[in-house]
Short mmCIF file of C-alpha atoms in Angstrom, two decimals:
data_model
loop_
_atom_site.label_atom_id
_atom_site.label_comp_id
_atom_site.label_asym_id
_atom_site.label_seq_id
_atom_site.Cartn_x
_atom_site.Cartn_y
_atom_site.Cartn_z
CA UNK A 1 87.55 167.99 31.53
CA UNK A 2 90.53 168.45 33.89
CA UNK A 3 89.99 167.31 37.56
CA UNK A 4 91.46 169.67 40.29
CA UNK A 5 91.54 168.01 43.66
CA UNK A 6 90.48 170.55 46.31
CA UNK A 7 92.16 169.02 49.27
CA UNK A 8 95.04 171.09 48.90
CA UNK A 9 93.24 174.33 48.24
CA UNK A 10 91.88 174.26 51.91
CA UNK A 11 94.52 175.84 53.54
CA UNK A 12 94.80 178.70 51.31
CA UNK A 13 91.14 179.42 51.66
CA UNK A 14 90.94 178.65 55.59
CA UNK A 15 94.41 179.08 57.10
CA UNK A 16 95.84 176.49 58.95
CA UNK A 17 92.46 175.59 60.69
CA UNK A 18 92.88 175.99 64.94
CA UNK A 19 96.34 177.85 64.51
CA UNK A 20 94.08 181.07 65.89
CA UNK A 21 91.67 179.63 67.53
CA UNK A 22 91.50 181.90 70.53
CA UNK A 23 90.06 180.14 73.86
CA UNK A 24 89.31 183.01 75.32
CA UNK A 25 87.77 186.10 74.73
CA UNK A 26 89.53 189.85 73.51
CA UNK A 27 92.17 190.55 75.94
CA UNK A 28 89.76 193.63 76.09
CA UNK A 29 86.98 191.64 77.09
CA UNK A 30 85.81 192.19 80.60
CA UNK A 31 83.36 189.24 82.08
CA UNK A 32 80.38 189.94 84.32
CA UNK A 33 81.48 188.32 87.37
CA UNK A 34 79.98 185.02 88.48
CA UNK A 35 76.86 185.48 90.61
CA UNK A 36 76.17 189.21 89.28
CA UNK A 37 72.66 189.96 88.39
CA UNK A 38 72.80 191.51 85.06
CA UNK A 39 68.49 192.78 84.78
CA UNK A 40 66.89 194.08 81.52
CA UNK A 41 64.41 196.57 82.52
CA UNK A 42 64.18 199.40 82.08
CA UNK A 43 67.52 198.99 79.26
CA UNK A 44 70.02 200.44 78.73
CA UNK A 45 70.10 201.98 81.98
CA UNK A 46 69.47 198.77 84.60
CA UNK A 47 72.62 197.36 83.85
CA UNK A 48 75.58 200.10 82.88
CA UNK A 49 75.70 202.66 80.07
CA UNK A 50 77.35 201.57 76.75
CA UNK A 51 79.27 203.99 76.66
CA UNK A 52 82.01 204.56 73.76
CA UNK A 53 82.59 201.58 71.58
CA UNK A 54 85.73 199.63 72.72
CA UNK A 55 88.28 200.52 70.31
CA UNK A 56 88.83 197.86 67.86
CA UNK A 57 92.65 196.63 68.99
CA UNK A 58 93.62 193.98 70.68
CA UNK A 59 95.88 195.75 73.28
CA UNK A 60 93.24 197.82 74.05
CA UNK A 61 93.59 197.80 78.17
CA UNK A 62 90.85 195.61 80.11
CA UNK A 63 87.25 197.09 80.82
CA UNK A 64 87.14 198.03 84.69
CA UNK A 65 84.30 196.19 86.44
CA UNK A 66 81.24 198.54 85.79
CA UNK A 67 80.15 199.96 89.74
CA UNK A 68 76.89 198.82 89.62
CA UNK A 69 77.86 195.31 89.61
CA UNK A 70 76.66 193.87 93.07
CA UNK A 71 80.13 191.74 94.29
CA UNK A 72 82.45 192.78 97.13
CA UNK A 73 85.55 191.73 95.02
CA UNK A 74 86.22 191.09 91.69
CA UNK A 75 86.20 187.38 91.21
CA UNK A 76 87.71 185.79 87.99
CA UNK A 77 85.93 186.25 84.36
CA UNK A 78 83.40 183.86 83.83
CA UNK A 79 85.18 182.42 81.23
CA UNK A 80 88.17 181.31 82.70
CA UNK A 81 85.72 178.31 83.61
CA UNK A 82 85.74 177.27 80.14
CA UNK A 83 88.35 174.58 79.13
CA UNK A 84 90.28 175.87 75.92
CA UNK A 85 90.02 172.30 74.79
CA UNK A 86 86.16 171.72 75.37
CA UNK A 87 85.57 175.22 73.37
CA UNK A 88 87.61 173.48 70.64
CA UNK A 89 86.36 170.57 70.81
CA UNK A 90 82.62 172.32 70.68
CA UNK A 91 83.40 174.51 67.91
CA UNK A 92 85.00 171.41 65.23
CA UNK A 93 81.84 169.84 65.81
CA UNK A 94 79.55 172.53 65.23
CA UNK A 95 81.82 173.48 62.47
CA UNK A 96 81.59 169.66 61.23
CA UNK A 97 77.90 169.79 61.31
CA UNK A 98 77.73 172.67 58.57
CA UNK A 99 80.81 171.78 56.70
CA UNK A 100 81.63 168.30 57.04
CA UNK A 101 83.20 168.32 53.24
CA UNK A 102 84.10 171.26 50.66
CA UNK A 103 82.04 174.24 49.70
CA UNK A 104 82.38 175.15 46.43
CA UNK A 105 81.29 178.85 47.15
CA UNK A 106 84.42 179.30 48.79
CA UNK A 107 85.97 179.24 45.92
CA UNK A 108 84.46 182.47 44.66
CA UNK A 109 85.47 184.15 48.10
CA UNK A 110 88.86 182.97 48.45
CA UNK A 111 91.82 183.62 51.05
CA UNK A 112 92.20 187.52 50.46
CA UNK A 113 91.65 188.87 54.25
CA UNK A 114 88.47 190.49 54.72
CA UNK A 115 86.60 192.39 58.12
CA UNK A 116 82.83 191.89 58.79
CA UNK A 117 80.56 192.94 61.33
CA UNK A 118 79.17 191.40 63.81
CA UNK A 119 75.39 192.93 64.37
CA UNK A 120 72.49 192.47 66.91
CA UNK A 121 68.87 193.27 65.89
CA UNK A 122 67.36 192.29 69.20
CA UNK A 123 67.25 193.61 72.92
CA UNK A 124 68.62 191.79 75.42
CA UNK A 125 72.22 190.74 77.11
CA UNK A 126 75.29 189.60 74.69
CA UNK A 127 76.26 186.36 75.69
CA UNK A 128 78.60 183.71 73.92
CA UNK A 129 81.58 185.69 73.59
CA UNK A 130 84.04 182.51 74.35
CA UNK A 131 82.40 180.38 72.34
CA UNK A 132 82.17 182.80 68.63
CA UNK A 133 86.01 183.17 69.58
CA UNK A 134 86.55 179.20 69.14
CA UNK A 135 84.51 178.69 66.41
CA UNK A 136 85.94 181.93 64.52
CA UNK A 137 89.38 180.83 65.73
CA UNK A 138 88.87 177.22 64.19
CA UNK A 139 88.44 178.74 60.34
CA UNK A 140 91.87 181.30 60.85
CA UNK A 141 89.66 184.48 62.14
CA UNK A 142 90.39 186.68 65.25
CA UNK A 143 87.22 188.87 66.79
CA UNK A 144 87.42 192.37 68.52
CA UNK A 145 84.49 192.86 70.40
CA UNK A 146 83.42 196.13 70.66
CA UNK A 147 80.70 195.55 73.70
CA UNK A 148 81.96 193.45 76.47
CA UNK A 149 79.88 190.23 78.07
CA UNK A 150 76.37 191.01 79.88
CA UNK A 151 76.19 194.08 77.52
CA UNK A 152 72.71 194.98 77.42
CA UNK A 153 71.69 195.53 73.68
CA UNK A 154 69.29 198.42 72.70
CA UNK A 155 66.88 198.00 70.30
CA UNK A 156 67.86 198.43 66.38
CA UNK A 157 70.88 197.37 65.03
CA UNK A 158 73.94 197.25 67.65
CA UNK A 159 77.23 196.14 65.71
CA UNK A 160 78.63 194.04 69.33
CA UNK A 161 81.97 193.14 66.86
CA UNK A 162 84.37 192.92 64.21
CA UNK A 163 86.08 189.62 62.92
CA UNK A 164 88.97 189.44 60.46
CA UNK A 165 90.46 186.58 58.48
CA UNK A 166 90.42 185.00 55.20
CA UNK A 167 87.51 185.62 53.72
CA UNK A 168 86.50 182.03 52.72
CA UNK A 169 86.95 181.84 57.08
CA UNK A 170 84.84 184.12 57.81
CA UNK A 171 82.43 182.48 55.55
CA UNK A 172 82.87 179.11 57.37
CA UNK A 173 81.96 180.60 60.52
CA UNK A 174 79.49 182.90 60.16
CA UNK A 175 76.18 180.40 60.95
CA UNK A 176 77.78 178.66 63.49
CA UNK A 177 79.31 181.97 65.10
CA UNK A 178 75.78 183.55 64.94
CA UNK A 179 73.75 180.37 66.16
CA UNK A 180 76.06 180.86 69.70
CA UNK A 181 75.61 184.31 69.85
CA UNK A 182 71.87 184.20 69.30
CA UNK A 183 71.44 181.41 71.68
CA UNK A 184 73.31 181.98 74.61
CA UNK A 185 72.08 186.05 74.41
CA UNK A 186 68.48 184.59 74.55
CA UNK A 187 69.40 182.74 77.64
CA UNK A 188 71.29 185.04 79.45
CA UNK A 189 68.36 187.76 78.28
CA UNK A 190 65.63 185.23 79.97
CA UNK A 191 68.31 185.18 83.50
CA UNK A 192 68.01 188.81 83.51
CA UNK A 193 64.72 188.76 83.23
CA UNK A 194 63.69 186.19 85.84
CA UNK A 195 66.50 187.78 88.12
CA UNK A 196 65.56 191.01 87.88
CA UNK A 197 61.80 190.41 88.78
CA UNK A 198 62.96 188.22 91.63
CA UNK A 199 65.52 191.51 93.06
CA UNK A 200 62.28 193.64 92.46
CA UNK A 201 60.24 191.76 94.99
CA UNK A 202 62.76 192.22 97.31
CA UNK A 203 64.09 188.24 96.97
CA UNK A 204 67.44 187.26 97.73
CA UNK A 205 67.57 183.69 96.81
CA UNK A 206 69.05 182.02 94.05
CA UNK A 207 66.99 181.48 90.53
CA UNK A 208 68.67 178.71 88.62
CA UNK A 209 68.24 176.94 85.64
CA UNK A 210 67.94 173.02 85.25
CA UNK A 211 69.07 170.57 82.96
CA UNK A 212 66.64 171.21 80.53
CA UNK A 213 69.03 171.90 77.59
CA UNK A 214 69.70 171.56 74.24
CA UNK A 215 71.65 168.46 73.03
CA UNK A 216 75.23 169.15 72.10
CA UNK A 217 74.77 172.76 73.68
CA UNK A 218 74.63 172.40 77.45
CA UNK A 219 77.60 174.06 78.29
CA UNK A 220 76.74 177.52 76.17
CA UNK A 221 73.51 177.28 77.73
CA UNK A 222 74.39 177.01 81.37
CA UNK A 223 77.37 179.60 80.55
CA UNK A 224 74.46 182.16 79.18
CA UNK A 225 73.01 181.38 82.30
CA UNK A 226 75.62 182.47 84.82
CA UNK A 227 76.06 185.56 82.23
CA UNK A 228 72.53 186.83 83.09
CA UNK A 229 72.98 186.85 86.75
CA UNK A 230 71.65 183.31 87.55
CA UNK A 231 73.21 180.14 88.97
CA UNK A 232 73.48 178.03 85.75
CA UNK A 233 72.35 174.78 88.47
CA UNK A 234 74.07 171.17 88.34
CA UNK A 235 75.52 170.75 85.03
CA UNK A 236 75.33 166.67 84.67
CA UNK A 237 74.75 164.09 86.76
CA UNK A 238 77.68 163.51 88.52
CA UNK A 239 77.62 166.57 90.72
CA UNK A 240 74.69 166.86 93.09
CA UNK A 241 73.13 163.79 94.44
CA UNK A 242 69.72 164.52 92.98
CA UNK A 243 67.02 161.70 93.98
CA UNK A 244 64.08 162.50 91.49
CA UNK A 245 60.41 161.43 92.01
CA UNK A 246 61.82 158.44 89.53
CA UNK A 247 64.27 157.55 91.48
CA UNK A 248 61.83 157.53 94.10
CA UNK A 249 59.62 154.96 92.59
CA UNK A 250 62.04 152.75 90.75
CA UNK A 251 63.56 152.17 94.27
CA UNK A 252 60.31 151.12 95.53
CA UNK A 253 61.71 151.70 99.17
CA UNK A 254 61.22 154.42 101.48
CA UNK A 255 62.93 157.73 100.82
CA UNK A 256 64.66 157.15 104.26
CA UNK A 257 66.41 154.42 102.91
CA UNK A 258 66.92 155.43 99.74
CA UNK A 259 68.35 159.11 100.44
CA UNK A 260 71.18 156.62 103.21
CA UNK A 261 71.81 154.74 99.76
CA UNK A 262 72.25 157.74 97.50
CA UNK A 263 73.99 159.53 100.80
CA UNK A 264 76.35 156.73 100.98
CA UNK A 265 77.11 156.55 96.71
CA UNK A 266 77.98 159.98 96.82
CA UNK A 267 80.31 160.12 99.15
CA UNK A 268 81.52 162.86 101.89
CA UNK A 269 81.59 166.03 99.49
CA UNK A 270 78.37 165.90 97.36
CA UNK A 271 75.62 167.61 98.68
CA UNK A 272 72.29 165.36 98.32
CA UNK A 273 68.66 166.49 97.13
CA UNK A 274 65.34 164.72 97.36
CA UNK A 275 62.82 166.23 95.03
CA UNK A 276 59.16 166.04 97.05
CA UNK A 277 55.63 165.90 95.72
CA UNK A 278 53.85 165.74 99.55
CA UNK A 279 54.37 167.45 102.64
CA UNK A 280 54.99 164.42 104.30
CA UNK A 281 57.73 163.31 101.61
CA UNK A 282 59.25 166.94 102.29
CA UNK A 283 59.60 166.31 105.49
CA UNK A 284 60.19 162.79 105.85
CA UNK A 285 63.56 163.87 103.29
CA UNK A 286 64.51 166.49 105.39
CA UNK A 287 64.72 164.55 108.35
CA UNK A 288 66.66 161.55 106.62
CA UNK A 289 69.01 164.73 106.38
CA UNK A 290 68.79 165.96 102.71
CA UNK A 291 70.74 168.87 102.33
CA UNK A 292 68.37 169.91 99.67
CA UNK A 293 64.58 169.41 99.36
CA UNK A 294 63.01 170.26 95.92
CA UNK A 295 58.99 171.08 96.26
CA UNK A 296 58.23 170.14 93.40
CA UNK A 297 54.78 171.37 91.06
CA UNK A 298 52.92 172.94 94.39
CA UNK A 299 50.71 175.59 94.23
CA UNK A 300 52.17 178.91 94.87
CA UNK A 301 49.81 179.09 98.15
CA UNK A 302 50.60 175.93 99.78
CA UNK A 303 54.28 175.94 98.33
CA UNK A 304 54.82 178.42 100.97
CA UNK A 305 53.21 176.42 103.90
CA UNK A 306 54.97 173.23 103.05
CA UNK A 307 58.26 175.29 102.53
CA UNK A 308 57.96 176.87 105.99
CA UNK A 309 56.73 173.57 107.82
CA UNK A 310 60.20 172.21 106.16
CA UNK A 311 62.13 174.67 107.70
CA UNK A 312 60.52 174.76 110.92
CA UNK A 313 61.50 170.98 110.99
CA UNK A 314 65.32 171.47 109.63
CA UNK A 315 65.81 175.29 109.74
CA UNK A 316 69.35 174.42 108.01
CA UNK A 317 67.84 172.68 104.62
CA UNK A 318 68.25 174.28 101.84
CA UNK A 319 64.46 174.86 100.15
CA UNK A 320 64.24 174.69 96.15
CA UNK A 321 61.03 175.12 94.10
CA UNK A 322 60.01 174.04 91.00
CA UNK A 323 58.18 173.05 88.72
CA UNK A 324 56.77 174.96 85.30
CA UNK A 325 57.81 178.19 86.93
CA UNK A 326 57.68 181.33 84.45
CA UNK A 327 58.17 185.04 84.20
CA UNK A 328 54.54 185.21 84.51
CA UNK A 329 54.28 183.18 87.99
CA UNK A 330 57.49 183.22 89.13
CA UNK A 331 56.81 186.21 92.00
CA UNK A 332 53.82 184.27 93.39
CA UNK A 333 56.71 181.48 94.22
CA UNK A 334 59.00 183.72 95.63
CA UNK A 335 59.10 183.21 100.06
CA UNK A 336 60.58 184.00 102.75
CA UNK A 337 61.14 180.28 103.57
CA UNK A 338 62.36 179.37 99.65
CA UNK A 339 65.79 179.72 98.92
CA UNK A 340 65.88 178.40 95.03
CA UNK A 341 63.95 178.95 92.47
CA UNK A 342 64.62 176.35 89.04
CA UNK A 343 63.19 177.83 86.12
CA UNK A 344 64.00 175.40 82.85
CA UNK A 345 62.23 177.85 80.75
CA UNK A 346 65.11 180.06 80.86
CA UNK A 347 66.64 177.89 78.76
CA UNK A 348 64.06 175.51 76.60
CA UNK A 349 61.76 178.59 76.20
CA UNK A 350 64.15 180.93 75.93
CA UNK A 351 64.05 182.64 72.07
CA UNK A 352 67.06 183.54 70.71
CA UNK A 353 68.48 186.92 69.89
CA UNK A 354 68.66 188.26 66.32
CA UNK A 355 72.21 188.66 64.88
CA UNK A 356 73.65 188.67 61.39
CA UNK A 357 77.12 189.33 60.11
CA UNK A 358 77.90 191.71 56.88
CA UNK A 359 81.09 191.79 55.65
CA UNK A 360 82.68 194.87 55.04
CA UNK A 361 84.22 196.10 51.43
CA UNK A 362 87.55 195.65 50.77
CA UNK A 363 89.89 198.38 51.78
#
């Protein structure tokens, strides 16, 4: 029996892993801006008509900015946000979870270059374009994308792209690719969702997400977020001051004293929040001058008399509710005297999008 080592078979089937891997999204690829409320029903037509497919070529001239979007300017792509060496760091590891040594079924692929199709079988929004870019670009693959973030996907089978590479690469990818795509267009399908219904009412504020995320997968999720219309929230705890019911009772001091501790920690540039159970909490915060009180788990009824009491006492606080807030109850905590609403099922209850990838015969 002759031994063949396979070590230096991998670049033939692979490519020189990372030599492609593409930070960014298409040239193409046109963002929805930061901040823009991307809202799922009735689809297609609540967002913008599909349209022709984007031709499939990577010189293909940049999307305009669809009219509909709500903005007064056209801020950056959302994805310039991203740092090319967190996407590429984020992709290895996925990568590393499903391959962390050879597959043998390569070897029946190969390093021939192949195309496949990217396909959605769900409605929703397309979200995780950055990220199937990295991960695609890590095993010597390039994608076109045919629909462009915030998409809204019809129901049936929507191909959103094409990806091209050695075929053994496109292999390597494929469950990691699809795992992004399905999970950040279930979260940015959930943002629309919740956004949408809050618009309806005739709401202004901010709905956000929370922390609530999955390990290893925070910053997809609070990308998908932003990609659905709505504000992806602090993304660790460094940011925000935030001075929990926890931190509350571990202090075992008054939440004067401890918001002037956590004020002075923070320094002159972080804003500070106090989340409140009580009225008397709320206000006692707001007067110790937190620039953010969080009502916390109130009824919708008396969420809206504590919330106005609040800003009858500090008319410049910023008001944020939550607390198991859904689709379902979410317009019953919507106020004129409420400013943010945190929902964390739009990302721990949020189901992911179908997608699947079939690669194409050889030309």
């Amino acid at each position: 029996m002759v031994l063949i080592p396979l070590c230096p078979l991998f670049p033939r089937l692979y490519g020189p892993l990372g030599s492609q891997c593409h930070s960014v999204p298409s040239s193409h690829v046109s963002m929805v801006p930061w901040g823009a409320s991307a809202t799922l029903s009735p689809l297609p037509t609540s967002l913008w008509s599909l349209g022709e497919p984007v031709p499939l070529c990577p010189l293909s001239p940049r999307l305009p900015v669809p009219p509909q979007a709500p903005m007064a300017s056209q801020p950056h792509d959302l994805w310039v946000q991203l740092p090319p060496h967190k996407l590429r760091s984020l992709a290895r590891a996925w990568l590393d979870e499903d391959a962390p040594g050879p597959d043998p079924a390569a070897m029946a692929v190969g390093p021939a270059p192949r195309r496949a199709q990217l396909l959605c079988k769900s409605p929703g929004v397309l979200a995780g374009a950055p990220f199937v870019d990295a991960v695609f670009g890590e095993s010597g693959c390039r994608v076109h994308w045919r629909l462009r973030e915030g998409s809204p996907l019809p129901p049936g089978r929507t191909v959103v792209a094409e990806a091209e590479g050695p075929g053994a690469g496109l292999l390597l990818a494929e469950r990691a690719a699809l795992n992004c795509l399905g999970r950040c267009s279930g979260v940015a399908t959930a943002a629309a969702r919740a956004v949408s219904l809050a618009r309806a009412a005739g709401w202004a504020g901010a709905v956000a997400g929370t922390r609530k995320t999955t390990p290893g997968f925070r910053l997809a999720e609070k990308y998908a977020l932003a990609v659905g219309g709505a504000d992806p929230h602090r993304h660790d705890l460094g940011g925000l001051v935030m001075l929990k019911d926890n931190h509350l009772a571990a202090a075992g001091a008054p939440v004067e004293e401890v918001v002037g501790v956590g004020r002075g920690a923070g320094g002159f540039w972080r804003l500070l929040a106090v989340e409140c159970g009580t009225l008397s909490e709320a206000l006692r915060a707001a007067e110790a001058g937190a620039d953010i009180v969080l009502l916390d788990n109130f009824p919708p009824e008396e969420l809206q008399e504590v919330a106005a009491k609040v800003k009858g006492a500090r008319p410049g606080v910023t008001v944020e509710a939550s607390g198991g807030v859904t689709l379902e109850t979410l317009p019953r905590v919507l106020g004129p005297h409420v400013d943010v609403v945190s929902m964390g099922c739009l990302t721990h209850g949020a189901p992911a999008l179908d997608f699947s990838m079939a690669v194409l015969p050889p030309e």
